[in-house]
């Protein structure tokens, strides 16, 4: 779907059909289309392309937040991933700082400390981890060159 706007719209229509058949709804207000590549071409395409979920328009955006990761034109560059990873590390450090006194308290049972660590701190560090660092298995399941940024 990613290189052909007609196929993308057909994919959107197919998913709408499936959800309608299952009597389910999609939150189209949280959906968007992103275009990557040549900036001048993107501007022309943004003016001429229109995507719809039934009768509801789907906006074409330059930035999109998914699982805490901000997707944009810089996403193929290592710096963009580093920024996202650093944001997660900062969140984890903040969660640890808030729980630090509790975790260092000698009167608190070790099992409770571990549970606190697993429920309050660990999720902050690993949130969206698979998007930032795909597993080796997932990397090999992508078509050749899919993980390389386009020049």
mmCIF file with all atom_site columns, C-alpha atoms in Angstrom:
data_model
loop_
_atom_site.group_PDB
_atom_site.id
_atom_site.type_symbol
_atom_site.label_atom_id
_atom_site.label_alt_id
_atom_site.label_comp_id
_atom_site.label_asym_id
_atom_site.label_entity_id
_atom_site.label_seq_id
_atom_site.pdbx_PDB_ins_code
_atom_site.Cartn_x
_atom_site.Cartn_y
_atom_site.Cartn_z
_atom_site.occupancy
_atom_site.B_iso_or_equiv
_atom_site.pdbx_formal_charge
_atom_site.auth_seq_id
_atom_site.auth_comp_id
_atom_site.auth_asym_id
_atom_site.auth_atom_id
_atom_site.pdbx_PDB_model_num
ATOM 1   C CA . UNK A 1 1   ? 0.000   0.000   0.000  1.00 0.00 ? 1   UNK A CA 1
ATOM 2   C CA . UNK A 1 2   ? 2.833   2.343   0.778  1.00 0.00 ? 2   UNK A CA 1
ATOM 3   C CA . UNK A 1 3   ? 3.776   3.385   -2.762 1.00 0.00 ? 3   UNK A CA 1
ATOM 4   C CA . UNK A 1 4   ? 0.356   3.528   -4.399 1.00 0.00 ? 4   UNK A CA 1
ATOM 5   C CA . UNK A 1 5   ? -2.380  5.872   -3.093 1.00 0.00 ? 5   UNK A CA 1
ATOM 6   C CA . UNK A 1 6   ? -5.091  3.916   -4.925 1.00 0.00 ? 6   UNK A CA 1
ATOM 7   C CA . UNK A 1 7   ? -4.067  0.680   -3.221 1.00 0.00 ? 7   UNK A CA 1
ATOM 8   C CA . UNK A 1 8   ? -3.887  2.509   0.101  1.00 0.00 ? 8   UNK A CA 1
ATOM 9   C CA . UNK A 1 9   ? -7.475  3.710   -0.297 1.00 0.00 ? 9   UNK A CA 1
ATOM 10  C CA . UNK A 1 10  ? -8.511  0.187   -1.335 1.00 0.00 ? 10  UNK A CA 1
ATOM 11  C CA . UNK A 1 11  ? -6.852  -1.148  1.825  1.00 0.00 ? 11  UNK A CA 1
ATOM 12  C CA . UNK A 1 12  ? -8.689  1.423   3.928  1.00 0.00 ? 12  UNK A CA 1
ATOM 13  C CA . UNK A 1 13  ? -11.979 0.486   2.250  1.00 0.00 ? 13  UNK A CA 1
ATOM 14  C CA . UNK A 1 14  ? -11.304 -3.218  2.821  1.00 0.00 ? 14  UNK A CA 1
ATOM 15  C CA . UNK A 1 15  ? -10.638 -2.674  6.524  1.00 0.00 ? 15  UNK A CA 1
ATOM 16  C CA . UNK A 1 16  ? -13.808 -0.611  6.832  1.00 0.00 ? 16  UNK A CA 1
ATOM 17  C CA . UNK A 1 17  ? -15.745 -3.423  5.140  1.00 0.00 ? 17  UNK A CA 1
ATOM 18  C CA . UNK A 1 18  ? -14.283 -5.995  7.559  1.00 0.00 ? 18  UNK A CA 1
ATOM 19  C CA . UNK A 1 19  ? -15.086 -3.908  10.621 1.00 0.00 ? 19  UNK A CA 1
ATOM 20  C CA . UNK A 1 20  ? -18.620 -3.251  9.340  1.00 0.00 ? 20  UNK A CA 1
ATOM 21  C CA . UNK A 1 21  ? -19.115 -7.011  8.846  1.00 0.00 ? 21  UNK A CA 1
ATOM 22  C CA . UNK A 1 22  ? -17.949 -7.632  12.415 1.00 0.00 ? 22  UNK A CA 1
ATOM 23  C CA . UNK A 1 23  ? -20.187 -4.812  13.681 1.00 0.00 ? 23  UNK A CA 1
ATOM 24  C CA . UNK A 1 24  ? -17.130 -2.957  14.993 1.00 0.00 ? 24  UNK A CA 1
ATOM 25  C CA . UNK A 1 25  ? -16.088 0.677   14.685 1.00 0.00 ? 25  UNK A CA 1
ATOM 26  C CA . UNK A 1 26  ? -12.773 2.407   14.139 1.00 0.00 ? 26  UNK A CA 1
ATOM 27  C CA . UNK A 1 27  ? -11.844 5.669   15.811 1.00 0.00 ? 27  UNK A CA 1
ATOM 28  C CA . UNK A 1 28  ? -11.153 7.628   12.633 1.00 0.00 ? 28  UNK A CA 1
ATOM 29  C CA . UNK A 1 29  ? -10.397 10.755  14.675 1.00 0.00 ? 29  UNK A CA 1
ATOM 30  C CA . UNK A 1 30  ? -7.140  9.061   15.747 1.00 0.00 ? 30  UNK A CA 1
ATOM 31  C CA . UNK A 1 31  ? -6.225  8.000   12.202 1.00 0.00 ? 31  UNK A CA 1
ATOM 32  C CA . UNK A 1 32  ? -4.057  9.798   9.676  1.00 0.00 ? 32  UNK A CA 1
ATOM 33  C CA . UNK A 1 33  ? -2.041  9.228   6.526  1.00 0.00 ? 33  UNK A CA 1
ATOM 34  C CA . UNK A 1 34  ? 1.629   10.186  6.353  1.00 0.00 ? 34  UNK A CA 1
ATOM 35  C CA . UNK A 1 35  ? 3.641   10.760  3.210  1.00 0.00 ? 35  UNK A CA 1
ATOM 36  C CA . UNK A 1 36  ? 7.393   10.214  3.195  1.00 0.00 ? 36  UNK A CA 1
ATOM 37  C CA . UNK A 1 37  ? 9.927   11.225  0.591  1.00 0.00 ? 37  UNK A CA 1
ATOM 38  C CA . UNK A 1 38  ? 10.517  14.289  -1.560 1.00 0.00 ? 38  UNK A CA 1
ATOM 39  C CA . UNK A 1 39  ? 9.239   17.390  0.268  1.00 0.00 ? 39  UNK A CA 1
ATOM 40  C CA . UNK A 1 40  ? 8.085   19.246  -2.861 1.00 0.00 ? 40  UNK A CA 1
ATOM 41  C CA . UNK A 1 41  ? 6.249   16.192  -4.170 1.00 0.00 ? 41  UNK A CA 1
ATOM 42  C CA . UNK A 1 42  ? 4.635   15.643  -0.754 1.00 0.00 ? 42  UNK A CA 1
ATOM 43  C CA . UNK A 1 43  ? 3.187   19.166  -0.789 1.00 0.00 ? 43  UNK A CA 1
ATOM 44  C CA . UNK A 1 44  ? 1.685   18.620  -4.246 1.00 0.00 ? 44  UNK A CA 1
ATOM 45  C CA . UNK A 1 45  ? 0.291   15.222  -3.236 1.00 0.00 ? 45  UNK A CA 1
ATOM 46  C CA . UNK A 1 46  ? -1.173  16.586  0.019  1.00 0.00 ? 46  UNK A CA 1
ATOM 47  C CA . UNK A 1 47  ? -3.227  19.036  -2.039 1.00 0.00 ? 47  UNK A CA 1
ATOM 48  C CA . UNK A 1 48  ? -4.435  16.484  -4.586 1.00 0.00 ? 48  UNK A CA 1
ATOM 49  C CA . UNK A 1 49  ? -4.892  13.271  -2.568 1.00 0.00 ? 49  UNK A CA 1
ATOM 50  C CA . UNK A 1 50  ? -7.932  12.651  -0.412 1.00 0.00 ? 50  UNK A CA 1
ATOM 51  C CA . UNK A 1 51  ? -8.364  9.553   1.755  1.00 0.00 ? 51  UNK A CA 1
ATOM 52  C CA . UNK A 1 52  ? -11.656 8.540   3.339  1.00 0.00 ? 52  UNK A CA 1
ATOM 53  C CA . UNK A 1 53  ? -13.018 6.056   5.847  1.00 0.00 ? 53  UNK A CA 1
ATOM 54  C CA . UNK A 1 54  ? -16.459 5.731   4.311  1.00 0.00 ? 54  UNK A CA 1
ATOM 55  C CA . UNK A 1 55  ? -17.576 9.355   4.203  1.00 0.00 ? 55  UNK A CA 1
ATOM 56  C CA . UNK A 1 56  ? -15.191 10.550  6.934  1.00 0.00 ? 56  UNK A CA 1
ATOM 57  C CA . UNK A 1 57  ? -12.020 12.254  5.666  1.00 0.00 ? 57  UNK A CA 1
ATOM 58  C CA . UNK A 1 58  ? -8.644  10.960  6.877  1.00 0.00 ? 58  UNK A CA 1
ATOM 59  C CA . UNK A 1 59  ? -6.157  13.825  7.199  1.00 0.00 ? 59  UNK A CA 1
ATOM 60  C CA . UNK A 1 60  ? -2.693  13.779  5.668  1.00 0.00 ? 60  UNK A CA 1
ATOM 61  C CA . UNK A 1 61  ? -0.215  14.850  8.348  1.00 0.00 ? 61  UNK A CA 1
ATOM 62  C CA . UNK A 1 62  ? 3.503   15.562  8.677  1.00 0.00 ? 62  UNK A CA 1
ATOM 63  C CA . UNK A 1 63  ? 3.842   14.140  12.219 1.00 0.00 ? 63  UNK A CA 1
ATOM 64  C CA . UNK A 1 64  ? 1.986   11.304  13.894 1.00 0.00 ? 64  UNK A CA 1
ATOM 65  C CA . UNK A 1 65  ? 2.326   9.975   17.426 1.00 0.00 ? 65  UNK A CA 1
ATOM 66  C CA . UNK A 1 66  ? 2.040   6.189   17.735 1.00 0.00 ? 66  UNK A CA 1
ATOM 67  C CA . UNK A 1 67  ? 2.881   4.320   20.947 1.00 0.00 ? 67  UNK A CA 1
ATOM 68  C CA . UNK A 1 68  ? 4.658   7.406   22.184 1.00 0.00 ? 68  UNK A CA 1
ATOM 69  C CA . UNK A 1 69  ? 6.873   7.561   19.093 1.00 0.00 ? 69  UNK A CA 1
ATOM 70  C CA . UNK A 1 70  ? 6.602   10.640  16.933 1.00 0.00 ? 70  UNK A CA 1
ATOM 71  C CA . UNK A 1 71  ? 6.740   9.569   13.304 1.00 0.00 ? 71  UNK A CA 1
ATOM 72  C CA . UNK A 1 72  ? 7.938   12.204  10.849 1.00 0.00 ? 72  UNK A CA 1
ATOM 73  C CA . UNK A 1 73  ? 10.291  12.735  7.902  1.00 0.00 ? 73  UNK A CA 1
ATOM 74  C CA . UNK A 1 74  ? 13.334  12.287  10.182 1.00 0.00 ? 74  UNK A CA 1
ATOM 75  C CA . UNK A 1 75  ? 12.322  8.789   11.317 1.00 0.00 ? 75  UNK A CA 1
ATOM 76  C CA . UNK A 1 76  ? 14.773  6.970   9.030  1.00 0.00 ? 76  UNK A CA 1
ATOM 77  C CA . UNK A 1 77  ? 17.725  8.760   10.576 1.00 0.00 ? 77  UNK A CA 1
ATOM 78  C CA . UNK A 1 78  ? 19.482  7.308   13.603 1.00 0.00 ? 78  UNK A CA 1
ATOM 79  C CA . UNK A 1 79  ? 19.170  10.611  15.453 1.00 0.00 ? 79  UNK A CA 1
ATOM 80  C CA . UNK A 1 80  ? 15.368  10.370  15.435 1.00 0.00 ? 80  UNK A CA 1
ATOM 81  C CA . UNK A 1 81  ? 15.449  6.918   17.046 1.00 0.00 ? 81  UNK A CA 1
ATOM 82  C CA . UNK A 1 82  ? 17.980  8.134   19.605 1.00 0.00 ? 82  UNK A CA 1
ATOM 83  C CA . UNK A 1 83  ? 15.651  11.000  20.551 1.00 0.00 ? 83  UNK A CA 1
ATOM 84  C CA . UNK A 1 84  ? 12.779  8.557   21.067 1.00 0.00 ? 84  UNK A CA 1
ATOM 85  C CA . UNK A 1 85  ? 14.934  6.173   23.120 1.00 0.00 ? 85  UNK A CA 1
ATOM 86  C CA . UNK A 1 86  ? 16.232  9.040   25.276 1.00 0.00 ? 86  UNK A CA 1
ATOM 87  C CA . UNK A 1 87  ? 12.665  10.171  25.914 1.00 0.00 ? 87  UNK A CA 1
ATOM 88  C CA . UNK A 1 88  ? 11.795  6.683   27.221 1.00 0.00 ? 88  UNK A CA 1
ATOM 89  C CA . UNK A 1 89  ? 14.940  6.600   29.360 1.00 0.00 ? 89  UNK A CA 1
ATOM 90  C CA . UNK A 1 90  ? 13.997  9.984   30.854 1.00 0.00 ? 90  UNK A CA 1
ATOM 91  C CA . UNK A 1 91  ? 10.508  8.714   31.659 1.00 0.00 ? 91  UNK A CA 1
ATOM 92  C CA . UNK A 1 92  ? 11.987  5.655   33.348 1.00 0.00 ? 92  UNK A CA 1
ATOM 93  C CA . UNK A 1 93  ? 14.417  7.768   35.341 1.00 0.00 ? 93  UNK A CA 1
ATOM 94  C CA . UNK A 1 94  ? 11.557  10.044  36.401 1.00 0.00 ? 94  UNK A CA 1
ATOM 95  C CA . UNK A 1 95  ? 9.472   7.073   37.537 1.00 0.00 ? 95  UNK A CA 1
ATOM 96  C CA . UNK A 1 96  ? 12.444  5.715   39.474 1.00 0.00 ? 96  UNK A CA 1
ATOM 97  C CA . UNK A 1 97  ? 13.033  9.086   41.138 1.00 0.00 ? 97  UNK A CA 1
ATOM 98  C CA . UNK A 1 98  ? 9.395   9.158   42.284 1.00 0.00 ? 98  UNK A CA 1
ATOM 99  C CA . UNK A 1 99  ? 9.617   5.617   43.706 1.00 0.00 ? 99  UNK A CA 1
ATOM 100 C CA . UNK A 1 100 ? 13.217  5.802   44.940 1.00 0.00 ? 100 UNK A CA 1
ATOM 101 C CA . UNK A 1 101 ? 12.496  6.456   48.611 1.00 0.00 ? 101 UNK A CA 1
ATOM 102 C CA . UNK A 1 102 ? 9.992   3.604   48.688 1.00 0.00 ? 102 UNK A CA 1
ATOM 103 C CA . UNK A 1 103 ? 12.384  1.197   46.939 1.00 0.00 ? 103 UNK A CA 1
ATOM 104 C CA . UNK A 1 104 ? 15.270  2.066   49.265 1.00 0.00 ? 104 UNK A CA 1
ATOM 105 C CA . UNK A 1 105 ? 13.165  1.771   52.416 1.00 0.00 ? 105 UNK A CA 1
ATOM 106 C CA . UNK A 1 106 ? 14.462  -1.071  54.596 1.00 0.00 ? 106 UNK A CA 1
ATOM 107 C CA . UNK A 1 107 ? 11.042  -1.750  56.154 1.00 0.00 ? 107 UNK A CA 1
ATOM 108 C CA . UNK A 1 108 ? 9.400   -2.600  52.814 1.00 0.00 ? 108 UNK A CA 1
ATOM 109 C CA . UNK A 1 109 ? 9.251   -6.270  51.822 1.00 0.00 ? 109 UNK A CA 1
ATOM 110 C CA . UNK A 1 110 ? 11.476  -7.165  48.859 1.00 0.00 ? 110 UNK A CA 1
ATOM 111 C CA . UNK A 1 111 ? 8.573   -8.739  46.942 1.00 0.00 ? 111 UNK A CA 1
ATOM 112 C CA . UNK A 1 112 ? 6.620   -5.492  47.178 1.00 0.00 ? 112 UNK A CA 1
ATOM 113 C CA . UNK A 1 113 ? 9.667   -3.544  45.986 1.00 0.00 ? 113 UNK A CA 1
ATOM 114 C CA . UNK A 1 114 ? 10.023  -5.872  42.988 1.00 0.00 ? 114 UNK A CA 1
ATOM 115 C CA . UNK A 1 115 ? 6.324   -5.542  42.193 1.00 0.00 ? 115 UNK A CA 1
ATOM 116 C CA . UNK A 1 116 ? 6.621   -1.748  42.376 1.00 0.00 ? 116 UNK A CA 1
ATOM 117 C CA . UNK A 1 117 ? 9.639   -1.828  40.076 1.00 0.00 ? 117 UNK A CA 1
ATOM 118 C CA . UNK A 1 118 ? 7.824   -4.043  37.560 1.00 0.00 ? 118 UNK A CA 1
ATOM 119 C CA . UNK A 1 119 ? 4.586   -2.050  37.523 1.00 0.00 ? 119 UNK A CA 1
ATOM 120 C CA . UNK A 1 120 ? 5.735   1.554   37.966 1.00 0.00 ? 120 UNK A CA 1
ATOM 121 C CA . UNK A 1 121 ? 9.237   1.844   36.527 1.00 0.00 ? 121 UNK A CA 1
ATOM 122 C CA . UNK A 1 122 ? 9.911   -0.931  34.026 1.00 0.00 ? 122 UNK A CA 1
ATOM 123 C CA . UNK A 1 123 ? 6.954   -0.037  31.740 1.00 0.00 ? 123 UNK A CA 1
ATOM 124 C CA . UNK A 1 124 ? 8.295   3.514   31.387 1.00 0.00 ? 124 UNK A CA 1
ATOM 125 C CA . UNK A 1 125 ? 11.603  2.196   30.093 1.00 0.00 ? 125 UNK A CA 1
ATOM 126 C CA . UNK A 1 126 ? 10.171  -0.350  27.662 1.00 0.00 ? 126 UNK A CA 1
ATOM 127 C CA . UNK A 1 127 ? 7.170   1.593   26.345 1.00 0.00 ? 127 UNK A CA 1
ATOM 128 C CA . UNK A 1 128 ? 7.229   1.384   22.540 1.00 0.00 ? 128 UNK A CA 1
ATOM 129 C CA . UNK A 1 129 ? 10.517  -0.549  22.711 1.00 0.00 ? 129 UNK A CA 1
ATOM 130 C CA . UNK A 1 130 ? 9.613   -2.872  19.842 1.00 0.00 ? 130 UNK A CA 1
ATOM 131 C CA . UNK A 1 131 ? 9.019   0.092   17.564 1.00 0.00 ? 131 UNK A CA 1
ATOM 132 C CA . UNK A 1 132 ? 12.366  1.623   18.433 1.00 0.00 ? 132 UNK A CA 1
ATOM 133 C CA . UNK A 1 133 ? 14.387  -1.595  18.493 1.00 0.00 ? 133 UNK A CA 1
ATOM 134 C CA . UNK A 1 134 ? 12.692  -4.311  16.390 1.00 0.00 ? 134 UNK A CA 1
ATOM 135 C CA . UNK A 1 135 ? 13.671  -7.817  17.436 1.00 0.00 ? 135 UNK A CA 1
ATOM 136 C CA . UNK A 1 136 ? 16.086  -9.736  15.247 1.00 0.00 ? 136 UNK A CA 1
ATOM 137 C CA . UNK A 1 137 ? 13.248  -12.037 14.171 1.00 0.00 ? 137 UNK A CA 1
ATOM 138 C CA . UNK A 1 138 ? 11.120  -9.097  13.102 1.00 0.00 ? 138 UNK A CA 1
ATOM 139 C CA . UNK A 1 139 ? 14.019  -7.478  11.271 1.00 0.00 ? 139 UNK A CA 1
ATOM 140 C CA . UNK A 1 140 ? 14.464  -10.567 9.112  1.00 0.00 ? 140 UNK A CA 1
ATOM 141 C CA . UNK A 1 141 ? 10.736  -10.775 8.358  1.00 0.00 ? 141 UNK A CA 1
ATOM 142 C CA . UNK A 1 142 ? 10.788  -7.383  6.584  1.00 0.00 ? 142 UNK A CA 1
ATOM 143 C CA . UNK A 1 143 ? 11.490  -7.349  2.834  1.00 0.00 ? 143 UNK A CA 1
ATOM 144 C CA . UNK A 1 144 ? 15.140  -6.606  1.941  1.00 0.00 ? 144 UNK A CA 1
ATOM 145 C CA . UNK A 1 145 ? 15.863  -2.876  2.170  1.00 0.00 ? 145 UNK A CA 1
ATOM 146 C CA . UNK A 1 146 ? 12.638  -2.061  4.061  1.00 0.00 ? 146 UNK A CA 1
ATOM 147 C CA . UNK A 1 147 ? 14.535  -0.963  7.165  1.00 0.00 ? 147 UNK A CA 1
ATOM 148 C CA . UNK A 1 148 ? 16.932  1.250   5.217  1.00 0.00 ? 148 UNK A CA 1
ATOM 149 C CA . UNK A 1 149 ? 16.038  4.923   4.900  1.00 0.00 ? 149 UNK A CA 1
ATOM 150 C CA . UNK A 1 150 ? 15.269  6.138   1.410  1.00 0.00 ? 150 UNK A CA 1
ATOM 151 C CA . UNK A 1 151 ? 17.742  8.648   0.013  1.00 0.00 ? 151 UNK A CA 1
#
